[in-house]
Short mmCIF file of C-alpha atoms and ligand atoms in Angstrom, two decimals:
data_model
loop_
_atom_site.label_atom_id
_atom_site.label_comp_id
_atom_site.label_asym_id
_atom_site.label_seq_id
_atom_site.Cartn_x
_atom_site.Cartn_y
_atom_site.Cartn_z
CA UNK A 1 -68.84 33.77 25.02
CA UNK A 2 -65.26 32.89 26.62
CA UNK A 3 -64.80 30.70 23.61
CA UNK A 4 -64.98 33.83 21.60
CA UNK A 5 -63.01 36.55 23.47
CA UNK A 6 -60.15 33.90 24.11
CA UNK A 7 -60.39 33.72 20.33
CA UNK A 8 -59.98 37.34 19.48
CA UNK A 9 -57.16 37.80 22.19
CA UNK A 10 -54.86 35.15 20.27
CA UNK A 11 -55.63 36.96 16.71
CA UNK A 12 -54.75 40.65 17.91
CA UNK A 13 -51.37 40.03 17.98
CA UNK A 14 -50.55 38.18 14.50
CA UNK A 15 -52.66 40.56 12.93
CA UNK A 16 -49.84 43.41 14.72
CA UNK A 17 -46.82 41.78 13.57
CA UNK A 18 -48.76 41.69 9.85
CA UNK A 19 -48.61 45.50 10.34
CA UNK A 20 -45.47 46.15 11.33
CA UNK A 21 -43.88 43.77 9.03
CA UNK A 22 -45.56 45.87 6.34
CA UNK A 23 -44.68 49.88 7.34
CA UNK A 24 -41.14 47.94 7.80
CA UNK A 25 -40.39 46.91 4.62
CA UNK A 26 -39.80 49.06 0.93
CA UNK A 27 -41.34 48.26 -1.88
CA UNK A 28 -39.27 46.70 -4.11
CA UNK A 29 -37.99 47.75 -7.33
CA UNK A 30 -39.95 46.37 -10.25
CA UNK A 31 -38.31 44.65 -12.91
CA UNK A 32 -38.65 46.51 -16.28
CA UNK A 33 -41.66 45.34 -17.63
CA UNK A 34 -41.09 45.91 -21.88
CA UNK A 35 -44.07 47.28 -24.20
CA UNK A 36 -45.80 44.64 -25.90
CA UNK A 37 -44.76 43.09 -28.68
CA UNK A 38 -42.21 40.23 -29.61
CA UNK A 39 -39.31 40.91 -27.34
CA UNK A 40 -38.92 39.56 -23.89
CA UNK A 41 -41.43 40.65 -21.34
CA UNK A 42 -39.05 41.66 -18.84
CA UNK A 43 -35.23 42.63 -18.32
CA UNK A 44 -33.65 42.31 -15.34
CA UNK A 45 -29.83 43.34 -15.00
CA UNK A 46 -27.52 41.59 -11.99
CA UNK A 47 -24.38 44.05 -11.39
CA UNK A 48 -22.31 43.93 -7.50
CA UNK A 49 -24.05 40.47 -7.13
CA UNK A 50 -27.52 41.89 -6.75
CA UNK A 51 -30.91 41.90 -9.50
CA UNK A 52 -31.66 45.68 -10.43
CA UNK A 53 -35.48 44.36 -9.95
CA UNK A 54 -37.11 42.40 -7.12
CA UNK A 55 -40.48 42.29 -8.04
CA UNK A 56 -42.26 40.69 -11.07
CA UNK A 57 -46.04 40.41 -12.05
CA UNK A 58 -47.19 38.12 -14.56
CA UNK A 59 -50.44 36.51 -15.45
CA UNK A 60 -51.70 32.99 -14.55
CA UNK A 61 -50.99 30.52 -16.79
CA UNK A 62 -49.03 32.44 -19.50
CA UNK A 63 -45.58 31.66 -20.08
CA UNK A 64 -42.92 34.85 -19.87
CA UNK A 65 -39.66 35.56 -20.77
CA UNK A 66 -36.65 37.11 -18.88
CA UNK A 67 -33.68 39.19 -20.73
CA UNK A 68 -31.22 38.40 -18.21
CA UNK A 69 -27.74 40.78 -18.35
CA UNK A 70 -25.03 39.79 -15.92
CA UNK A 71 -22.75 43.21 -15.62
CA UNK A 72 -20.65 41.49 -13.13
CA UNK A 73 -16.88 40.62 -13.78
CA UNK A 74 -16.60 37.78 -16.09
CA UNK A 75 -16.14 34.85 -13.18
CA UNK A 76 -18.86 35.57 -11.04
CA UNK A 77 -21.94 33.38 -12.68
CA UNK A 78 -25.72 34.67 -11.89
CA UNK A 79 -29.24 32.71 -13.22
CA UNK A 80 -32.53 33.09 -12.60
CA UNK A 81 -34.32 30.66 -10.83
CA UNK A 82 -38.04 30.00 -9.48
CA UNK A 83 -38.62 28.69 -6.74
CA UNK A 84 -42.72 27.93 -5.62
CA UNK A 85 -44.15 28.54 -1.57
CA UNK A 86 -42.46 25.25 -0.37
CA UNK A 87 -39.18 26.91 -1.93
CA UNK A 88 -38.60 23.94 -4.56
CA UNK A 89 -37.10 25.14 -7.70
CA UNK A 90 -39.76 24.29 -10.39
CA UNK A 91 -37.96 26.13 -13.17
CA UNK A 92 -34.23 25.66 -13.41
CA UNK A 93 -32.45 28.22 -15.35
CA UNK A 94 -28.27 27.46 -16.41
CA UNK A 95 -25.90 30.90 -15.08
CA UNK A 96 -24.52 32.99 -17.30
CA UNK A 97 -21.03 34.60 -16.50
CA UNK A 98 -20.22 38.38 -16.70
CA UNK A 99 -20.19 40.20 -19.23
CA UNK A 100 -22.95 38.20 -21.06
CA UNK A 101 -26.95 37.75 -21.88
CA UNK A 102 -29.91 35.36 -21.72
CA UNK A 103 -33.19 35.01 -22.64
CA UNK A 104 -34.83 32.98 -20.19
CA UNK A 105 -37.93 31.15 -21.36
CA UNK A 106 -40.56 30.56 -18.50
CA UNK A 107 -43.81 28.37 -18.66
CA UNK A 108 -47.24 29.69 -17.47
CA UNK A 109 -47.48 29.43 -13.93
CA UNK A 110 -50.81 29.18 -11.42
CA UNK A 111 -51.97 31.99 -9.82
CA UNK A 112 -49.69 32.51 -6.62
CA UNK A 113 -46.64 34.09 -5.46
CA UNK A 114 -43.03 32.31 -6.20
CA UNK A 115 -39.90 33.37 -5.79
CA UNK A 116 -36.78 34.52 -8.41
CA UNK A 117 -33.37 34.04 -7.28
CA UNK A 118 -29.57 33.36 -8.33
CA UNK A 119 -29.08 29.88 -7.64
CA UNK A 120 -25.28 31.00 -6.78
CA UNK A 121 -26.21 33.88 -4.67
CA UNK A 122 -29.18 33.26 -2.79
CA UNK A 123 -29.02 36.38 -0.49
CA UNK A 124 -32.16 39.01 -0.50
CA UNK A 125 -30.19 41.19 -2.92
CA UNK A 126 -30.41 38.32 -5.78
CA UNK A 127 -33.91 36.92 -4.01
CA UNK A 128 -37.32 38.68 -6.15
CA UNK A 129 -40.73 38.14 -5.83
CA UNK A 130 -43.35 36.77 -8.27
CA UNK A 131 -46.34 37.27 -8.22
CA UNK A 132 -48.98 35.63 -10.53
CA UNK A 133 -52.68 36.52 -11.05
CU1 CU B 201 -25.73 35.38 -8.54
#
């Protein structure tokens, strides 16, 4: 019976922080998913050194593509770059300057949440989600 209430004690306050990490944060701006067909699945646009969309859902195990703009001056270089839990790149896209556009070619991924991000910016601004079901 003390085994049990000791137990309970510790989880109360992770499962608080949980909480509050949650009411804390915005949801972030989805990337623009386009309608089916041939095109790219998604675009996502990187102007003042920051992604226009943080957040991307895709299926398990089906690979995606990216229409990557970079509306930034012509010398500042952004990519798109995924990055798995342990924060190892696993798909390794080249930059693109300003001024120019990209279709970036992903392979299926499993089920699991990943991270995008500008291998030359790595700041939350250039830093979006993925999550795959
Ligand atoms: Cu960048």
């Amino acid at each position: 019976m003390l085994r049990t209430t000791l137990g309970l004690a510790a989880l109360v306050p992770a499962v608080l922080v949980v909480a509050a990490c949650g009411a804390a944060s915005t949801p972030a701006p989805a990337a623009t998913r386009a309608p089916g067909g041939s095109g790219p699945d998604f675009t996502v646009t990187a102007k003042g050194i920051a992604y226009d969309g943080l957040a991307i859902q895709m299926e398990a195990d089906k690979g995606f593509s990216i229409h990557f703009r970079n509306d930034d001056p012509s010398t500042v270089p952004h990519d798109i770059d995924i990055r798995d839990s342990g924060d190892r790149i696993i798909q390794d896209k080249p930059t693109i300057e300003g001024g120019r556009d990209v279709i970036y070619d992903f392979t299926g991924l499993p089920a699991g949440t990943y991270k995008f991000e500008c291998s030359i910016h790595p700041i939350p601004a250039m830093t979006g989600t993925l999550t795959v079901k």
